[in-house]
Amino acid sequence: MMTAGTLVGIARHAFPKAPMELIEAVDVTVEGGLHGDFRGAVKPGGRGKRQVTLMERGDWDAAMADLGHTIPWQERRVNLLVDGFDIPQVPGTRLRIGAVELEITVECDPCSRMETIATGLKAALTPDWRGGACTRVKVPGRIAIGDPVSVVSFS
């Protein structure tokens, strides 16, 4: 069994292309994902596959090392940054962050917008799920910086 990691970053954006807002804590709901983040709302008829996105600090640091840059992690436009934790690359795996449970749905593919941040960033985030994972909220609650991150169950 994997050891627990730590939630070290929370970011959200109110609308598409909005700047990322760094916050210390946030409520997470089954219907809306992170409170105040436009992407978390489940659309009518949708499955909510991309409600909450997360990535590993080590993967971001490795991408930065590859490129020789020091860009803040939130420019990746994911919601959560975890440290000391290897995100399972297995859809259906359930994670617990604080009181919240998330189910991994798909790899969070780096988009072309990454190239506008730094040339080569999309490619640097592509191998081995470096860009992170997309999740669906299964158990709502509140999360905060410093909360433990662990695997609840594998699919």
PDB file of C-alpha atoms in Angstrom:
ATOM      1  CA  MET A   1       0.000   0.000   0.000  1.00  0.00           C
ATOM      2  CA  MET A   2       1.234   3.484  -0.812  1.00  0.00           C
ATOM      3  CA  THR A   3       2.129   5.899   1.921  1.00  0.00           C
ATOM      4  CA  ALA A   4       0.175   9.091   2.289  1.00  0.00           C
ATOM      5  CA  GLY A   5       1.271  12.283   0.630  1.00  0.00           C
ATOM      6  CA  THR A   6       0.274  15.858   1.379  1.00  0.00           C
ATOM      7  CA  LEU A   7      -1.918  18.407  -0.355  1.00  0.00           C
ATOM      8  CA  VAL A   8       0.429  21.363  -0.919  1.00  0.00           C
ATOM      9  CA  GLY A   9      -1.538  23.530  -3.363  1.00  0.00           C
ATOM     10  CA  ILE A  10      -5.137  24.438  -4.244  1.00  0.00           C
ATOM     11  CA  ALA A  11      -6.036  26.582  -7.259  1.00  0.00           C
ATOM     12  CA  ARG A  12      -9.242  27.423  -9.091  1.00  0.00           C
ATOM     13  CA  HIS A  13     -10.452  29.582 -11.946  1.00  0.00           C
ATOM     14  CA  ALA A  14     -13.850  31.217 -12.156  1.00  0.00           C
ATOM     15  CA  PHE A  15     -14.258  30.968 -15.946  1.00  0.00           C
ATOM     16  CA  PRO A  16     -12.346  29.612 -18.968  1.00  0.00           C
ATOM     17  CA  LYS A  17      -8.939  31.278 -19.433  1.00  0.00           C
ATOM     18  CA  ALA A  18      -9.344  33.141 -16.116  1.00  0.00           C
ATOM     19  CA  PRO A  19      -6.216  33.560 -13.996  1.00  0.00           C
ATOM     20  CA  MET A  20      -5.712  30.812 -11.437  1.00  0.00           C
ATOM     21  CA  GLU A  21      -6.521  31.831  -7.861  1.00  0.00           C
ATOM     22  CA  LEU A  22      -4.460  30.188  -5.112  1.00  0.00           C
ATOM     23  CA  ILE A  23      -6.474  29.386  -1.971  1.00  0.00           C
ATOM     24  CA  GLU A  24      -5.784  27.723   1.378  1.00  0.00           C
ATOM     25  CA  ALA A  25      -8.977  25.662   1.708  1.00  0.00           C
ATOM     26  CA  VAL A  26     -12.142  24.969  -0.284  1.00  0.00           C
ATOM     27  CA  ASP A  27     -15.427  23.085  -0.145  1.00  0.00           C
ATOM     28  CA  VAL A  28     -15.775  20.277  -2.684  1.00  0.00           C
ATOM     29  CA  THR A  29     -19.186  19.011  -3.810  1.00  0.00           C
ATOM     30  CA  VAL A  30     -20.393  16.097  -5.931  1.00  0.00           C
ATOM     31  CA  GLU A  31     -22.366  18.514  -8.131  1.00  0.00           C
ATOM     32  CA  GLY A  32     -19.810  21.288  -8.492  1.00  0.00           C
ATOM     33  CA  GLY A  33     -16.280  20.099  -7.738  1.00  0.00           C
ATOM     34  CA  LEU A  34     -14.173  22.834  -6.108  1.00  0.00           C
ATOM     35  CA  HIS A  35     -16.344  25.737  -4.979  1.00  0.00           C
ATOM     36  CA  GLY A  36     -15.704  28.669  -7.303  1.00  0.00           C
ATOM     37  CA  ASP A  37     -14.044  26.606 -10.058  1.00  0.00           C
ATOM     38  CA  PHE A  38     -16.025  26.640 -13.298  1.00  0.00           C
ATOM     39  CA  ARG A  39     -14.795  23.246 -14.503  1.00  0.00           C
ATOM     40  CA  GLY A  40     -16.211  21.273 -11.586  1.00  0.00           C
ATOM     41  CA  ALA A  41     -19.890  21.600 -12.437  1.00  0.00           C
ATOM     42  CA  VAL A  42     -21.358  18.454 -13.960  1.00  0.00           C
ATOM     43  CA  LYS A  43     -23.069  19.450 -17.182  1.00  0.00           C
ATOM     44  CA  PRO A  44     -26.576  18.097 -17.893  1.00  0.00           C
ATOM     45  CA  GLY A  45     -26.110  14.592 -19.239  1.00  0.00           C
ATOM     46  CA  GLY A  46     -22.401  14.757 -18.391  1.00  0.00           C
ATOM     47  CA  ARG A  47     -20.376  12.313 -16.331  1.00  0.00           C
ATOM     48  CA  GLY A  48     -18.151  14.812 -14.509  1.00  0.00           C
ATOM     49  CA  LYS A  49     -14.933  13.142 -15.654  1.00  0.00           C
ATOM     50  CA  ARG A  50     -12.863  16.321 -15.212  1.00  0.00           C
ATOM     51  CA  GLN A  51     -14.342  17.825 -12.035  1.00  0.00           C
ATOM     52  CA  VAL A  52     -11.090  18.109 -10.092  1.00  0.00           C
ATOM     53  CA  THR A  53      -7.604  17.874 -11.588  1.00  0.00           C
ATOM     54  CA  LEU A  54      -4.434  17.111  -9.677  1.00  0.00           C
ATOM     55  CA  MET A  55      -0.753  16.611 -10.297  1.00  0.00           C
ATOM     56  CA  GLU A  56       2.383  15.642  -8.412  1.00  0.00           C
ATOM     57  CA  ARG A  57       4.848  18.323  -7.320  1.00  0.00           C
ATOM     58  CA  GLY A  58       7.699  16.040  -8.380  1.00  0.00           C
ATOM     59  CA  ASP A  59       6.321  15.774 -11.919  1.00  0.00           C
ATOM     60  CA  TRP A  60       6.028  19.561 -12.253  1.00  0.00           C
ATOM     61  CA  ASP A  61       9.550  19.992 -10.857  1.00  0.00           C
ATOM     62  CA  ALA A  62      10.880  17.406 -13.336  1.00  0.00           C
ATOM     63  CA  ALA A  63       9.198  19.189 -16.257  1.00  0.00           C
ATOM     64  CA  MET A  64      10.693  22.496 -15.084  1.00  0.00           C
ATOM     65  CA  ALA A  65      14.136  20.891 -14.803  1.00  0.00           C
ATOM     66  CA  ASP A  66      13.792  19.502 -18.343  1.00  0.00           C
ATOM     67  CA  LEU A  67      13.010  22.984 -19.644  1.00  0.00           C
ATOM     68  CA  GLY A  68      15.306  25.001 -17.388  1.00  0.00           C
ATOM     69  CA  HIS A  69      12.360  27.105 -16.135  1.00  0.00           C
ATOM     70  CA  THR A  70      10.860  27.947 -12.757  1.00  0.00           C
ATOM     71  CA  ILE A  71       7.200  28.566 -13.556  1.00  0.00           C
ATOM     72  CA  PRO A  72       4.625  28.502 -10.724  1.00  0.00           C
ATOM     73  CA  TRP A  73       2.736  25.172 -10.652  1.00  0.00           C
ATOM     74  CA  GLN A  74      -0.697  26.797 -10.994  1.00  0.00           C
ATOM     75  CA  GLU A  75       0.190  27.806 -14.553  1.00  0.00           C
ATOM     76  CA  ARG A  76      -0.448  24.126 -15.338  1.00  0.00           C
ATOM     77  CA  ARG A  77      -4.100  25.032 -14.598  1.00  0.00           C
ATOM     78  CA  VAL A  78      -4.768  22.001 -12.410  1.00  0.00           C
ATOM     79  CA  ASN A  79      -6.722  22.330  -9.159  1.00  0.00           C
ATOM     80  CA  LEU A  80      -4.596  20.402  -6.693  1.00  0.00           C
ATOM     81  CA  LEU A  81      -0.868  19.880  -6.170  1.00  0.00           C
ATOM     82  CA  VAL A  82       0.195  16.873  -4.100  1.00  0.00           C
ATOM     83  CA  ASP A  83       3.625  16.089  -2.686  1.00  0.00           C
ATOM     84  CA  GLY A  84       5.169  12.795  -1.589  1.00  0.00           C
ATOM     85  CA  PHE A  85       2.462  10.854  -3.391  1.00  0.00           C
ATOM     86  CA  ASP A  86       2.495   8.871  -6.624  1.00  0.00           C
ATOM     87  CA  ILE A  87      -0.868   9.357  -8.346  1.00  0.00           C
ATOM     88  CA  PRO A  88      -2.014   5.917  -9.556  1.00  0.00           C
ATOM     89  CA  GLN A  89      -2.348   5.821 -13.351  1.00  0.00           C
ATOM     90  CA  VAL A  90      -5.430   3.619 -13.051  1.00  0.00           C
ATOM     91  CA  PRO A  91      -8.912   4.944 -13.856  1.00  0.00           C
ATOM     92  CA  GLY A  92     -11.373   3.923 -11.146  1.00  0.00           C
ATOM     93  CA  THR A  93      -8.832   4.286  -8.323  1.00  0.00           C
ATOM     94  CA  ARG A  94     -10.268   6.277  -5.408  1.00  0.00           C
ATOM     95  CA  LEU A  95      -8.193   8.821  -3.513  1.00  0.00           C
ATOM     96  CA  ARG A  96      -8.890  10.521  -0.191  1.00  0.00           C
ATOM     97  CA  ILE A  97      -7.754  14.093   0.405  1.00  0.00           C
ATOM     98  CA  GLY A  98      -8.821  15.193   3.862  1.00  0.00           C
ATOM     99  CA  ALA A  99     -12.495  14.145   4.055  1.00  0.00           C
ATOM    100  CA  VAL A 100     -13.030  14.223   0.282  1.00  0.00           C
ATOM    101  CA  GLU A 101     -12.935  11.157  -1.966  1.00  0.00           C
ATOM    102  CA  LEU A 102     -12.067  11.485  -5.656  1.00  0.00           C
ATOM    103  CA  GLU A 103     -12.147   8.821  -8.376  1.00  0.00           C
ATOM    104  CA  ILE A 104      -9.475   8.936 -11.078  1.00  0.00           C
ATOM    105  CA  THR A 105     -11.170   9.027 -14.489  1.00  0.00           C
ATOM    106  CA  VAL A 106      -8.523   9.833 -17.134  1.00  0.00           C
ATOM    107  CA  GLU A 107      -5.041  11.219 -17.612  1.00  0.00           C
ATOM    108  CA  CYS A 108      -4.997  15.030 -17.609  1.00  0.00           C
ATOM    109  CA  ASP A 109      -3.447  15.569 -21.024  1.00  0.00           C
ATOM    110  CA  PRO A 110      -1.414  18.746 -21.377  1.00  0.00           C
ATOM    111  CA  CYS A 111      -3.108  21.071 -23.860  1.00  0.00           C
ATOM    112  CA  SER A 112      -1.650  23.397 -26.464  1.00  0.00           C
ATOM    113  CA  ARG A 113      -1.978  26.298 -23.986  1.00  0.00           C
ATOM    114  CA  MET A 114       1.080  24.887 -22.208  1.00  0.00           C
ATOM    115  CA  GLU A 115       3.175  25.940 -25.227  1.00  0.00           C
ATOM    116  CA  THR A 116       2.129  29.569 -24.686  1.00  0.00           C
ATOM    117  CA  ILE A 117       3.603  29.366 -21.172  1.00  0.00           C
ATOM    118  CA  ALA A 118       6.911  27.826 -22.253  1.00  0.00           C
ATOM    119  CA  THR A 119       8.103  26.223 -25.462  1.00  0.00           C
ATOM    120  CA  GLY A 120       8.380  22.482 -24.904  1.00  0.00           C
ATOM    121  CA  LEU A 121       6.156  22.429 -21.792  1.00  0.00           C
ATOM    122  CA  LYS A 122       3.438  20.325 -23.432  1.00  0.00           C
ATOM    123  CA  ALA A 123       6.003  17.680 -24.408  1.00  0.00           C
ATOM    124  CA  ALA A 124       7.657  17.847 -20.964  1.00  0.00           C
ATOM    125  CA  LEU A 125       4.295  17.081 -19.310  1.00  0.00           C
ATOM    126  CA  THR A 126       3.300  14.279 -21.690  1.00  0.00           C
ATOM    127  CA  PRO A 127       5.277  11.199 -20.516  1.00  0.00           C
ATOM    128  CA  ASP A 128       4.126   8.988 -17.637  1.00  0.00           C
ATOM    129  CA  TRP A 129       1.023  11.070 -16.723  1.00  0.00           C
ATOM    130  CA  ARG A 130       3.252  14.025 -15.740  1.00  0.00           C
ATOM    131  CA  GLY A 131       0.372  16.375 -16.585  1.00  0.00           C
ATOM    132  CA  GLY A 132      -1.665  14.834 -13.779  1.00  0.00           C
ATOM    133  CA  ALA A 133      -5.020  13.113 -13.457  1.00  0.00           C
ATOM    134  CA  CYS A 134      -8.658  14.106 -13.844  1.00  0.00           C
ATOM    135  CA  THR A 135     -11.080  12.978 -11.156  1.00  0.00           C
ATOM    136  CA  ARG A 136     -14.769  12.824 -10.311  1.00  0.00           C
ATOM    137  CA  VAL A 137     -15.969  13.761  -6.796  1.00  0.00           C
ATOM    138  CA  LYS A 138     -17.398  10.737  -4.951  1.00  0.00           C
ATOM    139  CA  VAL A 139     -17.537  12.014  -1.347  1.00  0.00           C
ATOM    140  CA  PRO A 140     -17.919  15.762  -0.714  1.00  0.00           C
ATOM    141  CA  GLY A 141     -16.254  17.761   2.044  1.00  0.00           C
ATOM    142  CA  ARG A 142     -13.690  20.462   2.713  1.00  0.00           C
ATOM    143  CA  ILE A 143     -10.016  20.237   1.855  1.00  0.00           C
ATOM    144  CA  ALA A 144      -7.122  22.393   3.000  1.00  0.00           C
ATOM    145  CA  ILE A 145      -3.385  22.772   2.434  1.00  0.00           C
ATOM    146  CA  GLY A 146      -1.618  20.163   4.570  1.00  0.00           C
ATOM    147  CA  ASP A 147      -4.365  17.516   4.302  1.00  0.00           C
ATOM    148  CA  PRO A 148      -3.126  13.949   3.837  1.00  0.00           C
ATOM    149  CA  VAL A 149      -3.533  12.309   0.416  1.00  0.00           C
ATOM    150  CA  SER A 150      -3.929   8.528   0.157  1.00  0.00           C
ATOM    151  CA  VAL A 151      -5.402   5.741  -1.952  1.00  0.00           C
ATOM    152  CA  VAL A 152      -8.732   4.444  -0.663  1.00  0.00           C
ATOM    153  CA  SER A 153      -9.203   1.640  -3.188  1.00  0.00           C
ATOM    154  CA  PHE A 154      -8.028   0.439  -6.579  1.00  0.00           C
ATOM    155  CA  SER A 155     -10.593  -0.244  -9.287  1.00  0.00           C
TER     156      SER A 155
END
